[in-house]
């Protein structure tokens, strides 16, 4: 690419003016434009990204259609990789990084730099580089419990035989873990024990003896912070929700769940709950219409700390945003009445995700705040999952019906704890800003 005179002038002036900062902030891209740029190669720069972000699914016997471990395996997919990665469709992580909160415990996206590395590599013809640079293969420990040895393990009563080449299936399998007394969960994990490659993804719901239910975080292991947990009452049933994607050959599969508990009699100060929001039956998606918007609200009657957000819609859905409308007077209201939390900018029905906020980014919301969920739909033929755009679609359980909801996992705080946690958060962010600005000054 030839730089125009203007470009060059701009760069010169820019570099001269902000040299000390610009070099450290944009050094990479400035250097990238000089001809001596070292090549991005598979063995040196690309494999580490694939090991960290792709191979969990893209390896033999895992759920993705192809393995992405060796150069020979990856090379034929270079173009497809560039497309999926730059559209932020792979790895499956659909949070818009430019809106609201971007710190998650289970963060699964790529950074801008990682995306740029892959794109640059593909555009340069996907060179292999020096085989000697290849790092040792990544290890995946499918068989261990990441939460440590569970005290209670419950498995599916019998294996599920998944016939070759069938359509995708959604199965709900109810299990009785046989708990005879109330306990509080410190950590929980679900994992396939056989036939991992047909389990596209899985979730669990607890059905309490009183009939109420709570969807739990689905991603692998979930360990609660000390002093917080989730209740598992005697007689609680567990429902495994499995999205099954048949493989080329008949496959036997099974899933189990393991729990670690707090000691008997111990009640954690904070007990996580999961509630649905937006389970409205009035959803109205006219035929052949795009960008249909649906709004749902949930009033928080007590101060609340939000732990996880799990959007749930069906095949017509395209996007969803979550924001908090703060009451007139609140600790955090620095002139903003609406606090954007997150947006899913391309919702994919095939990937029901649970986004777990990192400790220091869990939204802290005062009593009286309102969670506002905005869902968008595309009920036209341009939506590749839409098999019948001439049909009106409303609320319903079947996957050809639709929904506009999210599972919110949270715990309530006392007014006093809430004020204290907000103050701690503010002090911390002030500290970070001060550190940053003093760094800038000394540079
Ligand atoms: C959580 C599991 C998972 C992770 C992590 C993941 N993938 Fe995938 N990937 C899949 C599955 C399942 C499919 C097939 C279904 C689909 O397309 O959604 C797929 C499909 C793809 C495709 C399309 C294949 C085709 O036939 O054209 C590409 C390309 C791809 N993945 C690249 C990547 C890259 C690159 C990464 C890492 C940066 C990655 N994936 C991370 C599960 C995953």
XYZ file of C-alpha atoms and ligand atoms in Angstrom:
486
model
C 0.000 0.000 0.000
C 1.414 3.401 -0.972
C 1.079 6.144 1.567
C -0.123 9.448 0.171
C 1.820 12.627 0.821
C -0.840 13.665 3.292
C -0.487 10.412 5.145
C 3.228 10.820 5.389
C 2.969 14.429 6.501
C 0.398 13.517 9.097
C 2.540 10.709 10.412
C 5.579 12.926 10.620
C 3.755 15.644 12.508
C 1.999 13.099 14.686
C 5.192 11.319 15.608
C 7.028 14.555 16.272
C 4.275 15.862 18.527
C 3.503 12.786 20.538
C 6.663 10.786 20.213
C 7.001 9.644 23.824
C 3.462 8.323 24.114
C 2.837 7.367 20.535
C 5.773 5.030 20.367
C 4.545 2.931 23.223
C 0.876 3.054 22.291
C 1.038 2.616 18.560
C 4.559 1.372 18.074
C 3.279 -1.847 16.563
C 1.263 -0.250 13.810
C 3.859 2.387 13.001
C 6.457 -0.296 12.622
C 4.051 -2.425 10.619
C 4.135 0.087 7.796
C 7.865 -0.042 7.215
C 9.050 -2.590 4.641
C 11.207 -4.492 7.142
C 8.144 -5.896 8.913
C 8.804 -9.452 9.981
C 6.267 -11.844 8.528
C 3.446 -13.219 10.655
C 3.819 -16.990 10.513
C 1.717 -19.941 11.504
C 4.260 -21.558 13.783
C 5.268 -18.415 15.639
C 2.285 -16.081 15.950
C -0.828 -17.966 14.857
C -0.643 -21.330 16.624
C -0.517 -19.822 20.120
C -3.808 -18.027 19.384
C -5.410 -21.209 18.058
C -4.185 -23.199 21.054
C -5.599 -20.721 23.484
C -8.888 -19.851 21.803
C -9.878 -22.494 19.270
C -8.521 -25.962 19.946
C -10.728 -26.647 22.931
C -13.410 -27.262 20.297
C -11.323 -27.654 17.133
C -9.468 -30.920 17.826
C -10.266 -34.583 17.298
C -13.306 -35.809 19.250
C -14.444 -32.319 20.169
C -17.514 -30.524 18.861
C -16.189 -28.445 15.981
C -16.291 -29.879 12.451
C -12.536 -29.685 11.887
C -9.343 -29.856 13.889
C -7.151 -26.727 13.909
C -3.925 -28.094 15.331
C -1.390 -28.634 12.564
C -0.489 -26.402 9.637
C -1.906 -29.005 7.226
C -5.233 -28.930 9.070
C -5.462 -25.180 9.327
C -4.221 -24.068 5.903
C -7.350 -25.087 3.899
C -9.505 -23.042 6.319
C -7.363 -19.911 6.304
C -9.936 -17.812 4.413
C -12.864 -19.090 6.465
C -10.897 -18.395 9.635
C -10.201 -14.834 8.580
C -13.889 -14.286 7.842
C -15.271 -15.802 11.021
C -12.662 -14.231 13.239
C -12.903 -10.721 11.841
C -16.706 -10.834 12.010
C -16.317 -11.928 15.664
C -18.340 -15.064 14.927
C -15.522 -17.369 16.087
C -14.655 -18.101 18.788
C -18.289 -18.042 19.903
C -18.418 -14.924 22.085
C -20.935 -12.358 20.971
C -20.522 -9.470 23.369
C -19.958 -6.193 21.536
C -16.619 -5.079 23.018
C -17.423 -1.422 22.356
C -20.452 -1.189 24.639
C -20.597 -1.327 28.407
C -18.758 -3.968 30.392
C -15.911 -5.886 28.830
C -14.425 -7.853 31.719
C -15.693 -11.382 32.155
C -14.616 -14.401 34.182
C -15.204 -16.680 31.230
C -14.092 -14.230 28.540
C -13.971 -16.143 25.285
C -13.291 -13.531 22.629
C -10.170 -12.458 20.790
C -8.481 -9.109 21.322
C -8.229 -6.647 18.439
C -4.525 -7.488 18.227
C -5.171 -11.211 17.957
C -7.709 -10.634 15.207
C -5.268 -8.342 13.390
C -2.539 -11.003 13.607
C -4.777 -13.650 12.039
C -6.013 -11.321 9.305
C -2.484 -10.238 8.462
C -1.323 -13.831 8.326
C -4.121 -14.884 5.959
C -3.623 -11.831 3.752
C 0.083 -12.649 3.450
C -0.839 -16.056 2.008
C -0.938 -17.949 5.329
C 2.785 -18.827 5.455
C 3.888 -21.697 7.668
C 7.149 -20.185 8.926
C 9.896 -22.173 10.571
C 8.644 -25.558 11.848
C 11.152 -25.246 14.681
C 9.114 -22.336 16.064
C 6.104 -24.577 16.627
C 5.199 -24.611 20.345
C 4.509 -27.941 22.071
C 0.920 -29.097 21.536
C -1.672 -27.698 23.947
C -2.972 -30.186 26.511
C -6.659 -30.607 27.210
C -7.738 -32.406 30.317
C -11.286 -33.471 29.532
C -11.450 -36.129 32.180
C -10.539 -34.232 35.305
C -12.858 -32.157 37.461
C -11.669 -28.555 37.328
C -13.418 -27.827 40.628
C -11.424 -30.525 42.460
C -12.990 -33.773 43.647
C -16.753 -33.302 43.887
C -18.693 -34.514 46.918
C -21.718 -35.403 44.880
C -21.795 -36.594 41.301
C -24.979 -37.219 39.357
C -24.982 -38.739 35.891
C -27.616 -39.330 33.249
C -29.523 -42.504 34.158
C -28.607 -44.049 30.841
C -26.425 -43.259 27.859
C -27.944 -41.478 24.925
C -27.383 -43.035 21.529
C -27.128 -40.351 18.878
C -27.725 -41.687 15.377
C -25.355 -40.624 12.619
C -26.165 -37.630 10.429
C -29.552 -36.756 11.929
C -30.844 -33.238 12.557
C -29.820 -31.285 15.669
C -31.786 -32.195 18.774
C -32.531 -30.416 22.014
C -32.980 -32.824 24.926
C -34.018 -32.136 28.495
C -32.931 -34.948 30.779
C -34.103 -34.843 34.398
C -31.836 -36.244 37.066
C -32.330 -36.706 40.776
C -28.977 -36.191 42.507
C -30.521 -37.769 45.611
C -29.712 -34.967 48.044
C -31.387 -35.599 51.389
C -30.539 -32.315 53.150
C -30.242 -28.663 52.172
C -26.719 -27.639 51.213
C -24.996 -24.620 49.681
C -22.954 -25.107 46.524
C -19.379 -23.855 46.566
C -18.554 -25.131 43.083
C -20.300 -26.994 40.319
C -19.206 -28.447 37.000
C -20.818 -30.347 34.162
C -18.909 -32.451 31.700
C -19.542 -35.039 29.048
C -18.118 -38.417 30.014
C -18.601 -39.991 26.590
C -19.282 -38.797 23.077
C -18.131 -35.218 23.681
C -18.200 -34.504 19.970
C -22.023 -34.642 19.739
C -22.678 -32.287 22.662
C -22.781 -28.949 20.885
C -23.436 -27.289 24.182
C -25.142 -27.943 27.452
C -26.805 -26.145 30.282
C -28.386 -27.116 33.571
C -31.493 -25.994 35.383
C -32.295 -26.720 39.010
C -35.892 -27.568 39.805
C -36.497 -26.869 43.493
C -38.993 -28.943 45.472
C -41.453 -25.998 45.513
C -41.508 -26.025 41.712
C -39.389 -22.909 41.200
C -36.409 -23.232 38.922
C -33.049 -21.638 38.197
C -30.826 -22.000 35.184
C -27.218 -22.333 36.190
C -24.131 -21.160 34.425
C -23.442 -23.636 31.724
C -19.824 -23.203 31.034
C -17.793 -26.067 32.462
C -16.725 -25.223 35.966
C -18.281 -22.594 38.159
C -16.582 -21.801 41.448
C -18.220 -19.296 43.779
C -16.230 -16.651 45.632
C -15.769 -17.449 49.310
C -18.850 -16.430 51.248
C -21.155 -16.778 48.255
C -22.853 -19.797 46.796
C -26.046 -21.269 45.533
C -28.634 -23.283 47.383
C -29.309 -26.920 46.561
C -32.300 -28.002 48.600
C -33.039 -31.597 49.523
C -35.052 -33.096 46.706
C -33.841 -30.605 44.072
C -33.767 -32.116 40.598
C -31.255 -31.223 37.920
C -32.261 -30.883 34.293
C -29.516 -31.283 31.713
C -30.333 -29.294 28.617
C -28.360 -30.742 25.781
C -28.022 -29.360 22.299
C -27.025 -32.455 20.341
C -25.361 -32.186 16.978
C -25.151 -35.673 15.426
C -21.828 -36.835 14.068
C -20.939 -38.953 11.019
C -21.293 -42.180 12.974
C -23.640 -43.408 15.713
C -22.291 -41.993 18.964
C -22.988 -42.893 22.580
C -22.961 -39.927 24.890
C -23.401 -39.181 28.566
C -23.034 -36.148 30.824
C -22.473 -35.766 34.542
C -22.595 -32.976 37.082
C -20.382 -32.663 40.152
C -20.986 -30.492 43.223
C -18.739 -29.269 45.998
C -20.551 -27.907 49.036
C -19.872 -25.578 51.934
C -19.641 -27.450 55.243
C -22.951 -28.647 56.679
C -24.799 -25.909 58.502
C -22.789 -23.086 56.921
C -24.923 -20.457 55.218
C -22.994 -18.217 52.814
C -23.634 -14.524 53.250
C -24.595 -14.147 49.591
C -26.781 -16.707 47.907
C -26.873 -16.487 44.145
C -30.210 -16.698 42.428
C -31.072 -16.931 38.776
C -34.249 -15.396 37.475
C -35.749 -14.951 34.084
C -36.470 -11.508 32.830
C -38.610 -10.663 29.861
C -40.567 -13.894 29.708
C -43.390 -11.996 27.981
C -46.065 -13.726 26.020
C -46.886 -10.710 23.877
C -43.941 -11.013 21.524
C -45.189 -10.082 18.077
C -42.945 -10.631 15.047
C -44.794 -9.763 11.814
C -43.926 -11.761 8.674
C -41.170 -10.425 6.407
C -40.063 -7.721 8.825
C -36.587 -6.840 10.010
C -35.326 -4.882 13.026
C -38.385 -5.628 15.102
C -37.737 -4.370 18.612
C -39.112 -5.738 21.847
C -38.582 -4.169 25.284
C -38.736 -5.926 28.638
C -38.185 -4.586 32.149
C -37.366 -5.910 35.585
C -37.533 -3.753 38.693
C -34.944 -4.510 41.346
C -36.586 -4.148 44.726
C -33.327 -4.621 46.639
C -29.710 -3.585 46.000
C -28.342 -6.159 43.594
C -24.995 -7.444 42.426
C -25.264 -9.072 39.011
C -23.052 -12.083 38.408
C -24.047 -13.308 34.965
C -26.191 -12.485 31.957
C -27.468 -15.228 29.658
C -29.514 -13.979 26.704
C -32.171 -16.376 25.499
C -34.008 -15.947 22.221
C -34.691 -18.201 19.253
C -34.022 -18.319 15.531
C -35.458 -14.910 14.514
C -33.350 -13.071 17.062
C -30.467 -10.909 15.842
C -29.359 -8.753 18.777
C -30.000 -7.914 22.393
C -28.906 -5.141 24.720
C -29.097 -4.932 28.487
C -29.027 -1.635 30.333
C -29.817 -0.377 33.817
C -32.080 2.592 34.375
C -30.915 4.103 37.637
C -33.251 5.834 40.063
C -33.070 9.629 40.368
C -30.816 9.548 43.407
C -28.197 6.867 43.667
C -24.567 6.389 44.648
C -23.483 5.775 41.086
C -25.547 8.334 39.300
C -22.939 10.757 38.039
C -25.308 12.515 35.697
C -26.105 9.364 33.732
C -29.520 7.994 34.141
C -29.048 4.957 31.960
C -26.055 2.700 32.342
C -25.381 0.464 29.326
C -24.371 -2.998 30.544
C -23.894 -5.119 27.421
C -24.972 -5.706 23.855
C -24.946 -8.903 21.877
C -24.556 -7.531 18.390
C -25.025 -10.736 16.461
C -27.024 -13.207 18.420
C -26.638 -16.802 17.232
C -29.356 -19.271 18.217
C -26.854 -22.117 18.002
C -24.755 -20.633 20.753
C -26.652 -20.060 23.979
C -23.999 -18.295 26.001
C -23.667 -17.353 29.651
C -21.618 -14.216 30.159
C -20.107 -14.222 33.657
C -18.910 -10.842 34.866
C -15.466 -10.568 36.439
C -15.581 -9.739 40.163
C -14.691 -6.087 39.734
C -17.098 -5.521 36.861
C -20.222 -7.180 38.287
C -22.892 -4.487 38.003
C -23.834 -3.013 41.391
C -27.360 -1.685 41.151
C -29.356 0.182 43.799
C -32.853 -0.747 44.923
C -35.286 0.824 42.489
C -33.053 0.362 39.458
C -34.735 -1.151 36.440
C -33.083 -3.662 34.164
C -34.071 -2.944 30.585
C -33.687 -5.648 27.988
C -34.000 -4.700 24.329
C -34.276 -7.558 21.841
C -34.192 -7.285 18.041
C -35.431 -9.753 15.443
C -35.149 -10.419 11.746
C -38.184 -12.305 10.483
C -37.210 -12.067 6.808
C -35.530 -14.486 4.419
C -32.184 -12.716 4.913
C -31.953 -14.478 8.289
C -30.327 -17.797 7.403
C -32.071 -19.602 10.267
C -35.514 -18.437 9.146
C -37.244 -21.319 7.407
C -40.565 -19.514 6.882
C -40.375 -15.713 6.607
C -44.024 -15.499 5.460
C -45.186 -16.628 8.871
C -46.060 -14.457 11.872
C -44.061 -15.553 14.913
C -45.052 -15.207 18.546
C -43.917 -16.353 21.946
C -43.561 -20.094 22.538
C -41.406 -22.925 23.764
C -40.775 -24.618 20.414
C -37.661 -23.485 18.613
C -39.839 -22.259 15.708
C -41.559 -19.905 18.170
C -39.537 -17.134 19.680
C -38.674 -15.521 23.003
C -37.281 -12.251 24.302
C -35.573 -13.006 27.519
C -32.446 -13.397 29.579
C -31.480 -15.388 32.632
C -29.968 -13.064 35.198
C -27.819 -14.503 37.985
C -27.424 -12.158 40.947
C -27.486 -11.807 44.662
C -29.126 -9.178 46.792
C -27.164 -6.937 49.133
C -28.183 -5.085 52.268
C -28.228 -1.281 51.870
C -25.103 -1.093 53.990
C -23.158 -3.707 52.003
C -24.272 -2.074 48.810
C -22.949 1.347 49.826
C -19.697 -0.206 50.966
C -19.208 -2.180 47.760
C -19.928 0.871 45.622
C -17.438 2.905 47.668
C -14.783 0.194 47.276
C -15.397 0.037 43.554
C -15.103 3.818 43.243
C -11.902 3.930 45.270
C -10.426 1.223 43.087
C -11.303 2.880 39.802
C -9.951 6.182 41.130
C -6.721 4.412 42.020
C -6.482 2.947 38.536
C -7.097 6.298 36.862
C -4.544 7.983 39.075
C -1.958 5.302 38.381
C -2.574 5.631 34.681
C -2.254 9.391 34.611
C 0.892 9.400 36.746
C 2.378 6.839 34.361
C 1.593 9.057 31.407
C 3.223 12.043 33.067
C 6.437 10.198 33.815
C 6.772 8.787 30.323
C -16.718 -23.377 21.911
C -16.249 -24.130 20.775
C -15.511 -23.432 19.670
C -14.451 -22.555 19.780
C -13.769 -22.073 21.050
C -14.109 -22.184 18.434
N -14.923 -22.807 17.549
Fe -14.914 -22.612 15.518
N -16.552 -23.759 15.376
C -17.145 -24.460 16.411
C -18.283 -25.200 15.891
C -19.200 -26.100 16.712
C -18.377 -24.926 14.514
C -19.442 -25.429 13.542
C -20.753 -24.752 13.785
C -20.713 -23.285 13.502
O -20.267 -22.914 12.423
O -21.122 -22.516 14.385
C -17.276 -24.011 14.227
C -17.033 -23.490 12.970
C -15.900 -22.766 12.630
C -15.550 -22.340 11.288
C -16.361 -22.590 10.030
C -15.953 -23.898 9.465
C -16.412 -24.091 8.046
O -16.837 -25.215 7.741
O -16.313 -23.139 7.260
C -14.365 -21.689 11.367
C -13.574 -21.094 10.227
C -13.966 -21.704 12.764
N -14.920 -22.371 13.502
C -12.809 -21.134 13.250
C -12.515 -20.991 14.603
C -11.363 -20.294 15.096
C -10.278 -19.680 14.236
C -11.458 -20.314 16.456
C -10.531 -19.653 17.452
C -10.081 -18.317 17.165
C -12.655 -21.059 16.809
N -13.255 -21.448 15.656
C -13.070 -21.307 18.121
C -16.746 -24.424 17.724
C -15.787 -23.593 18.259
